[in-house]
């Protein structure tokens, strides 16, 4: 086996998934866009022996949460705490293996960390205090931050856009580029008034962003998008807001009173404060957190959806460059939006605001299989372009690929072996292997190397496709060797067939642990092995001859079929 595809030993890798607003529960678009890819990568890294931390939590500040609180008649803190708990339950139900799931309003370190970050940049002269024009609701006598305003994008003409960014073209919007703006509070036309804020001049960081982009691990379409924004010129962006819910601006200035940090300033700092919180929980303290964020020995990867690209690939890079003591991320892995199509319906963008979403809590409460959804969202992953979630396609893939191609292979071979050879993997003399048997083992090694290469490149869809291609090769091998026939005339040859395919099945189980952890664990356990102790290389290096063998329960009950 070639070892050049294997990752280096002793890696330290910090993986973050985008902080969801704590004003709702996650839907399938969220999972497919950031959380399942991140979790798949983390599970893979753990199996390679890397020292990994998986960090996430809720984004509790900002206007979106205040709007929800007003609608629900609760305080922002009550809303944040409620939805954070529900989010944690939904993620856990889907097997998302965070090491910490905190929140920007509850993390005991986040308030101080964010203010120190701001003050460090302020002391270095990176903020400019200036008067700015902002939307204002005269009926409510209140300034209107980004998401209290809806209007028409002045760049592409798309209607019903928030005041910060167009969902269609991705351009940043402001009082000049959001047309026909209305307040979401009163529904009245918004006027423009002067207010004072502290601005970060992003144009000063164009060179740093360009240098980072050349070496960072990002998808090609992400690189092209960011380069396009750089080519049109970066602008000054206010890092403070006129709202009551958030982290107070830490300045001894009368005009800072009543203002808070912009939510997209404090949110990414959550990655740092949550890491510190985790290290304190583990008993390792601040020095350990510095090993993640201030050491060249660690790697940092952010997993996000496309709507967060500007904030992670420009603003966050500018913030880190200005603060100066922390490392830049090694990669920002961006997935596109998911659309949705129900049978007979039109393709629509998955959107909680538009009510076109499949909520994870509902899916799980209805008895949906977490592995089936993880598998489907990875198989249609929006890594290169927007993808379409189709409930009938999920059912088709579940039945045809998971239940038939994988589940049927595992169950028929384990049950056949136990019935005719006993409860252990047959031990065979390798000299008795025919070319077709050696070819299956070669295919296993090839699938392992290809899947490893794709996982290292954050191409999770391709990795899963390659593994399932090998599963189909296993079925073809079994059909060609026909052990149910050969056992009548040549039991030794039959044992060779069974030993070879069982080795392949074990390899499939190991390689599928990052993707469908529950079902894959059942496969690995059938060989008397502890799934949590499985190493990635066990897929090709494990010695199975004589190992105990049991038949796992049905891996995937067919949707629509009577339960067995």
XYZ file of C-alpha atoms in Angstrom:
564
model
C 0.000 0.000 0.000
C 1.253 3.456 -0.836
C 1.694 5.550 2.309
C 2.030 8.920 0.598
C -1.726 9.464 0.825
C -1.771 9.050 4.599
C -1.717 12.229 6.708
C 1.345 12.974 8.824
C 1.367 11.666 12.372
C 1.022 13.900 15.435
C -1.256 16.421 13.720
C -3.069 18.983 15.852
C -6.243 20.089 14.088
C -8.923 22.490 15.302
C -12.168 22.231 13.320
C -15.026 24.683 13.680
C -18.515 24.661 12.207
C -20.410 27.890 11.569
C -22.140 29.292 14.649
C -25.903 29.092 13.979
C -28.135 31.944 15.112
C -29.941 30.849 18.272
C -33.313 31.924 16.925
C -34.347 28.651 15.299
C -33.503 24.960 14.898
C -31.295 23.553 12.120
C -32.714 22.269 8.838
C -31.244 19.924 6.227
C -29.580 22.803 4.385
C -27.629 23.734 7.501
C -26.561 20.134 8.088
C -25.455 19.499 4.522
C -23.747 22.861 4.236
C -21.520 22.919 7.303
C -22.143 20.386 10.061
C -22.089 16.975 8.379
C -18.979 17.796 6.285
C -17.215 19.098 9.397
C -18.238 16.085 11.483
C -17.180 13.665 8.744
C -13.767 15.317 8.597
C -13.380 15.284 12.385
C -14.296 11.605 12.639
C -11.802 10.778 9.909
C -9.053 12.809 11.603
C -9.659 11.091 14.931
C -9.305 7.724 13.221
C -5.921 8.767 11.791
C -4.671 9.479 15.304
C -4.720 13.269 15.015
C -5.185 15.413 18.123
C -8.501 17.037 17.180
C -10.902 19.509 18.757
C -14.324 20.139 17.234
C -15.702 23.509 18.331
C -19.096 25.088 17.810
C -21.846 26.967 19.609
C -24.722 29.334 19.039
C -24.439 32.914 17.785
C -26.643 34.640 20.347
C -26.266 38.330 19.558
C -27.480 40.582 16.784
C -30.690 41.667 15.215
C -31.995 38.301 14.030
C -32.329 37.110 17.605
C -33.956 40.355 18.727
C -36.566 40.045 15.992
C -37.391 36.496 17.099
C -37.562 37.579 20.741
C -39.980 40.383 19.868
C -42.179 38.025 17.847
C -42.227 35.399 20.609
C -42.693 37.850 23.470
C -39.586 36.695 25.305
C -36.253 38.236 26.216
C -33.311 37.693 23.856
C -31.573 35.631 26.540
C -34.597 33.359 26.944
C -34.820 32.834 23.191
C -31.088 32.129 22.872
C -31.087 29.618 25.718
C -34.163 27.815 24.394
C -32.950 27.401 20.837
C -29.373 26.600 21.842
C -30.647 23.634 23.823
C -32.834 22.485 20.933
C -29.969 22.877 18.467
C -27.735 20.772 20.691
C -30.379 18.047 20.815
C -30.807 18.053 17.028
C -27.072 17.924 16.367
C -26.607 15.111 18.886
C -29.485 13.208 17.287
C -27.649 13.378 13.967
C -24.419 12.106 15.503
C -22.582 15.429 15.240
C -19.646 14.913 17.608
C -18.767 18.375 18.942
C -16.243 18.562 21.751
C -18.053 21.687 22.899
C -21.297 23.394 21.932
C -21.336 26.730 23.726
C -22.971 30.115 23.091
C -21.743 33.674 22.674
C -24.044 34.911 25.451
C -23.280 32.087 27.914
C -19.590 31.302 27.371
C -17.936 32.793 30.483
C -14.962 33.971 28.419
C -16.576 35.350 25.289
C -17.594 38.797 26.554
C -14.064 39.596 27.765
C -12.360 37.945 24.768
C -14.403 39.987 22.281
C -13.835 43.282 24.062
C -10.094 42.610 24.361
C -9.965 41.788 20.649
C -11.730 45.062 19.790
C -9.589 47.094 22.196
C -6.366 45.599 20.807
C -7.356 46.657 17.290
C -8.481 50.073 18.564
C -5.198 50.701 20.367
C -3.320 49.916 17.144
C -5.340 52.526 15.289
C -7.373 50.220 13.067
C -10.767 51.745 13.873
C -12.054 55.046 12.561
C -14.810 56.817 14.448
C -17.065 58.537 12.002
C -20.584 59.613 11.369
C -22.498 57.336 9.055
C -25.863 57.171 7.379
C -28.146 54.446 8.651
C -31.727 53.418 8.092
C -34.128 54.784 10.698
C -37.736 53.879 11.574
C -39.556 57.114 12.353
C -42.656 55.269 13.563
C -40.592 53.414 16.165
C -37.948 56.152 16.724
C -35.158 53.584 16.317
C -32.122 53.077 14.125
C -32.449 49.946 11.996
C -29.432 47.632 11.844
C -28.993 45.299 8.882
C -31.742 42.769 9.442
C -34.385 45.179 10.590
C -34.554 46.341 6.975
C -35.844 44.654 3.832
C -35.543 45.954 0.317
C -34.411 45.421 -3.244
C -30.779 44.622 -4.068
C -29.333 47.558 -5.986
C -26.894 45.266 -7.810
C -29.043 42.421 -9.151
C -32.585 43.660 -8.422
C -33.606 40.738 -6.187
C -36.473 41.718 -3.905
C -36.972 41.044 -0.184
C -33.288 41.204 0.790
C -31.835 42.012 4.214
C -29.837 45.184 4.692
C -26.429 43.479 4.984
C -26.036 41.086 2.041
C -27.955 39.908 -1.011
C -28.741 36.195 -0.880
C -28.785 36.013 -4.672
C -25.603 37.775 -5.848
C -23.707 37.823 -2.540
C -22.902 41.553 -2.703
C -22.662 43.532 0.539
C -25.588 45.961 0.875
C -25.864 49.333 2.639
C -28.064 52.428 2.710
C -27.054 53.287 -0.860
C -27.398 49.851 -2.444
C -30.566 48.609 -0.696
C -33.453 50.157 -2.625
C -37.040 50.797 -1.464
C -36.078 49.850 2.096
C -38.781 49.170 4.669
C -38.547 48.622 8.416
C -39.338 45.087 9.540
C -40.569 46.565 12.831
C -43.324 48.842 11.574
C -43.523 47.997 7.879
C -43.051 51.674 7.056
C -40.546 53.040 4.553
C -37.156 53.516 6.206
C -35.487 56.913 6.124
C -31.762 57.580 6.380
C -30.241 59.417 9.370
C -26.773 60.113 10.718
C -25.260 58.125 13.602
C -21.726 57.503 14.912
C -19.908 54.175 14.605
C -16.418 52.695 14.605
C -15.348 51.491 11.173
C -12.755 48.981 10.039
C -11.250 49.935 6.685
C -11.152 46.559 4.933
C -9.278 48.054 1.960
C -6.157 48.181 4.150
C -6.194 44.385 4.380
C -6.582 43.460 0.717
C -2.958 42.347 0.432
C -3.212 40.168 3.551
C -6.383 38.535 2.252
C -4.736 37.891 -1.128
C -1.659 36.323 0.476
C -3.803 34.147 2.716
C -5.964 33.084 -0.221
C -2.975 31.832 -2.194
C -1.969 29.275 0.449
C -5.231 28.525 2.256
C -7.226 25.387 1.539
C -10.389 26.734 -0.064
C -12.509 25.474 -2.918
C -11.763 26.975 -6.336
C -15.143 28.697 -6.568
C -14.529 30.291 -3.164
C -11.158 31.579 -4.312
C -12.682 33.005 -7.486
C -15.505 34.678 -5.537
C -13.158 36.311 -2.997
C -10.773 37.441 -5.734
C -13.740 39.017 -7.486
C -14.625 40.981 -4.367
C -11.002 42.062 -3.969
C -10.857 43.236 -7.577
C -13.838 45.569 -7.077
C -12.253 47.067 -3.960
C -12.969 46.565 -0.271
C -14.739 49.226 1.751
C -15.016 50.500 5.306
C -17.421 48.473 7.420
C -18.954 49.526 10.732
C -18.024 47.160 13.559
C -20.515 48.608 16.036
C -24.307 48.759 16.107
C -27.145 50.784 17.655
C -28.949 47.970 19.465
C -29.405 46.934 23.079
C -28.590 43.193 22.892
C -24.922 42.406 22.469
C -21.445 43.059 23.832
C -20.958 46.721 24.806
C -18.316 48.683 22.898
C -15.360 48.826 25.363
C -14.417 52.485 24.901
C -14.359 55.420 27.305
C -16.275 57.609 24.892
C -19.676 59.178 25.479
C -20.730 58.342 21.918
C -19.986 54.645 22.516
C -22.664 54.482 25.183
C -25.567 52.257 24.191
C -23.690 50.698 21.267
C -22.611 47.066 20.942
C -20.129 45.151 18.837
C -21.366 44.144 15.384
C -22.545 40.537 15.599
C -20.179 39.553 12.784
C -17.325 41.018 14.791
C -17.981 39.023 17.947
C -19.293 35.801 16.342
C -16.028 34.459 14.839
C -14.214 35.364 18.063
C -16.498 32.681 19.499
C -14.245 30.100 17.874
C -11.441 31.361 20.118
C -13.431 31.837 23.333
C -15.152 28.447 22.951
C -11.754 26.800 22.453
C -10.567 28.417 25.684
C -13.725 27.294 27.457
C -13.129 23.733 26.250
C -9.507 23.812 27.417
C -10.637 24.998 30.854
C -13.164 22.162 31.013
C -10.400 19.721 30.135
C -8.229 21.211 32.866
C -5.503 22.372 30.490
C -6.159 26.128 30.687
C -5.044 29.121 28.661
C -1.697 27.681 27.569
C -3.471 24.837 25.797
C -5.782 27.306 24.034
C -2.724 29.238 22.846
C -1.392 25.985 21.396
C -4.409 25.962 19.088
C -4.614 29.642 18.191
C -1.085 30.997 18.582
C 1.081 28.083 17.489
C 2.297 27.124 14.037
C 2.059 23.472 15.069
C -1.732 23.395 14.853
C -4.082 23.569 11.874
C -7.388 25.468 11.919
C -10.283 24.816 9.530
C -13.645 26.578 9.378
C -16.654 24.843 7.761
C -19.366 27.259 6.601
C -22.173 27.859 4.114
C -21.724 30.187 1.151
C -23.581 33.092 2.781
C -20.806 33.344 5.390
C -17.947 33.577 2.870
C -17.421 37.341 3.100
C -17.294 37.264 6.880
C -14.838 34.338 7.127
C -12.648 34.931 4.088
C -12.361 38.723 4.267
C -13.577 40.309 7.510
C -12.246 37.555 9.828
C -8.913 37.476 7.997
C -8.697 41.266 8.328
C -9.574 41.086 12.029
C -6.965 38.421 12.759
C -4.349 40.292 10.746
C -5.077 43.487 12.676
C -5.126 41.835 16.105
C -1.813 40.228 15.238
C -1.268 37.571 17.908
C -3.341 34.731 16.489
C -2.880 32.506 13.493
C -4.941 32.714 10.335
C -7.055 29.658 9.484
C -5.428 27.052 7.263
C -8.637 26.630 5.361
C -12.240 27.756 5.037
C -14.361 24.987 3.560
C -17.427 26.520 1.908
C -20.466 24.664 0.624
C -23.181 26.203 -1.519
C -26.845 26.485 -0.586
C -29.221 23.558 -0.871
C -32.456 23.967 -2.779
C -35.458 21.749 -2.187
C -37.989 20.035 -4.432
C -40.959 18.034 -3.258
C -42.568 15.596 -5.746
C -44.427 17.567 -8.370
C -43.229 20.897 -7.001
C -40.809 23.552 -8.168
C -37.212 23.821 -7.015
C -36.992 26.368 -4.196
C -34.194 27.624 -1.974
C -34.240 26.037 1.472
C -35.081 28.927 3.729
C -36.419 29.101 7.265
C -37.723 32.613 6.603
C -39.705 31.366 3.607
C -40.940 28.216 5.342
C -39.346 25.880 2.796
C -37.286 23.650 5.045
C -37.060 20.127 6.442
C -36.283 20.619 10.122
C -33.912 18.141 11.724
C -35.990 17.916 14.891
C -39.075 16.990 12.844
C -37.116 14.444 10.804
C -35.800 12.708 13.917
C -39.113 12.843 15.782
C -40.788 11.184 12.778
C -38.361 8.267 13.083
C -35.965 9.287 10.314
C -32.648 7.438 10.264
C -29.734 9.810 11.037
C -27.327 7.730 8.945
C -29.675 7.768 5.973
C -29.857 11.575 6.028
C -26.101 11.917 6.592
C -25.498 9.615 3.630
C -27.950 11.403 1.357
C -26.733 14.923 2.133
C -23.150 13.827 1.503
C -24.065 12.054 -1.736
C -25.650 15.278 -3.069
C -23.158 17.588 -1.355
C -23.112 21.139 -2.696
C -19.328 21.312 -2.787
C -19.067 22.774 -6.290
C -22.552 24.112 -7.005
C -25.960 24.419 -5.419
C -27.702 21.089 -4.918
C -31.324 19.981 -4.629
C -32.731 18.051 -1.677
C -35.516 15.727 -2.869
C -37.368 13.609 -0.280
C -38.210 10.960 -2.880
C -34.556 10.795 -3.957
C -33.520 10.274 -0.333
C -35.914 7.316 -0.145
C -34.608 5.929 -3.445
C -30.969 6.103 -2.338
C -31.772 4.716 1.099
C -33.490 1.682 -0.366
C -31.208 1.088 -3.341
C -27.756 2.029 -2.019
C -27.869 1.653 1.752
C -30.363 -1.190 2.165
C -29.546 -3.171 -0.992
C -25.941 -2.478 -2.015
C -24.501 -2.245 1.498
C -26.932 -3.728 3.986
C -27.843 -6.796 1.944
C -24.170 -7.543 1.257
C -23.255 -7.420 4.934
C -26.173 -9.470 6.180
C -26.174 -12.181 3.556
C -22.421 -12.814 3.817
C -22.225 -12.792 7.616
C -25.271 -15.054 7.964
C -24.030 -17.411 5.228
C -20.576 -17.663 6.796
C -21.914 -18.335 10.297
C -24.318 -20.966 8.978
C -21.784 -22.898 6.898
C -18.402 -22.128 8.506
C -19.163 -21.200 12.097
C -18.995 -17.949 14.089
C -15.553 -16.800 12.998
C -13.834 -15.458 9.918
C -12.395 -18.408 7.952
C -8.620 -18.763 8.053
C -7.193 -19.530 4.642
C -3.813 -20.113 3.050
C -3.010 -17.051 0.930
C -1.369 -19.287 -1.641
C -4.844 -20.547 -2.493
C -6.060 -17.095 -3.551
C -6.936 -16.819 -7.226
C -6.425 -13.741 -9.376
C -10.037 -12.666 -8.798
C -9.496 -12.829 -5.026
C -6.298 -10.783 -5.177
C -8.063 -8.302 -7.448
C -10.713 -7.711 -4.757
C -8.017 -6.984 -2.190
C -6.289 -4.662 -4.648
C -9.598 -2.880 -5.178
C -9.974 -2.444 -1.414
C -6.555 -0.838 -1.176
C -7.254 1.376 -4.166
C -10.590 2.512 -2.691
C -8.857 3.208 0.628
C -6.156 5.335 -0.977
C -8.642 7.231 -3.144
C -10.991 7.874 -0.224
C -8.079 9.052 1.931
C -6.938 11.444 -0.764
C -10.454 12.858 -1.205
C -10.974 13.274 2.540
C -7.660 15.086 2.891
C -8.847 17.405 0.124
C -12.238 17.945 1.823
C -14.032 16.259 -1.082
C -16.472 14.237 0.999
C -18.906 13.477 -1.791
C -16.164 11.954 -3.957
C -14.806 9.965 -1.003
C -18.223 8.464 -0.275
C -18.831 7.718 -3.953
C -15.510 5.862 -4.134
C -16.300 3.764 -1.067
C -19.736 2.841 -2.405
C -18.213 2.008 -5.777
C -16.113 -0.554 -3.943
C -19.256 -1.903 -2.226
C -20.703 -2.554 -5.675
C -17.474 -4.331 -6.655
C -17.897 -6.549 -3.601
C -21.394 -7.531 -4.698
C -20.119 -8.307 -8.176
C -17.335 -10.459 -6.708
C -19.838 -12.411 -4.608
C -22.149 -12.949 -7.564
C -19.247 -14.181 -9.699
C -17.827 -16.508 -7.044
C -21.325 -17.781 -6.037
C -20.374 -19.318 -2.661
C -23.893 -20.729 -2.283
C -23.055 -22.991 -5.239
C -19.373 -23.715 -4.605
C -20.030 -24.871 -1.023
C -21.732 -27.974 -2.442
C -18.574 -29.128 -4.224
C -15.551 -27.233 -2.828
C -15.819 -25.956 0.727
C -12.176 -24.823 0.849
C -12.659 -22.574 -2.178
C -15.837 -21.271 -0.575
C -13.912 -20.341 2.584
C -11.439 -18.396 0.451
C -14.315 -16.455 -1.104
C -15.891 -15.741 2.263
C -12.596 -14.710 3.875
C -11.892 -12.289 1.027
C -15.321 -10.685 1.003
C -15.444 -10.460 4.804
C -12.132 -8.608 4.735
C -13.670 -6.243 2.186
C -16.807 -5.801 4.300
C -14.711 -4.984 7.347
C -12.816 -2.447 5.237
C -16.107 -0.905 4.141
C -17.239 -0.657 7.735
C -14.068 1.139 8.806
C -14.105 3.558 5.859
C -17.784 4.363 6.416
C -17.401 5.221 10.114
C -16.955 8.956 9.385
C -20.001 9.010 7.100
C -22.664 6.743 8.624
C -21.309 6.122 12.133
C -24.196 4.091 13.557
C -24.478 1.546 10.745
C -20.726 1.368 10.204
C -20.208 0.677 13.908
C -22.525 -2.340 13.597
C -20.385 -3.666 10.746
C -17.127 -3.262 12.667
C -18.689 -4.740 15.821
C -19.687 -7.850 13.865
C -15.983 -8.698 13.741
C -15.612 -8.488 17.521
C -13.928 -5.090 17.351
C -14.667 -1.894 19.238
C -15.677 0.793 16.682
C -14.426 3.660 18.851
C -10.942 2.135 18.763
C -10.860 1.651 14.996
C -7.935 3.239 13.180
C -8.295 4.479 9.628
C -5.582 2.097 8.371
C -7.463 -0.866 9.880
C -9.515 -0.797 6.684
C -6.580 -2.436 4.901
C -4.236 -3.606 7.647
C -6.522 -5.517 10.046
C -5.863 -9.264 10.407
C -9.201 -11.010 10.461
C -8.502 -14.730 10.080
C -10.054 -16.538 13.054
C -11.675 -13.353 14.404
C -15.111 -13.837 15.989
C -17.987 -13.113 13.644
C -21.590 -12.286 14.399
C -24.458 -11.244 12.220
C -25.317 -7.566 12.780
C -28.951 -6.461 12.950
C -30.547 -5.182 9.775
C -28.482 -2.111 8.925
C -31.173 -0.276 6.986
C -34.848 -1.126 7.058
C -36.279 -0.269 3.656
C -38.524 2.760 3.669
C -42.059 1.649 2.890
C -41.309 -2.002 3.626
C -42.809 -3.862 6.623
C -40.426 -3.990 9.590
C -38.642 -7.285 10.144
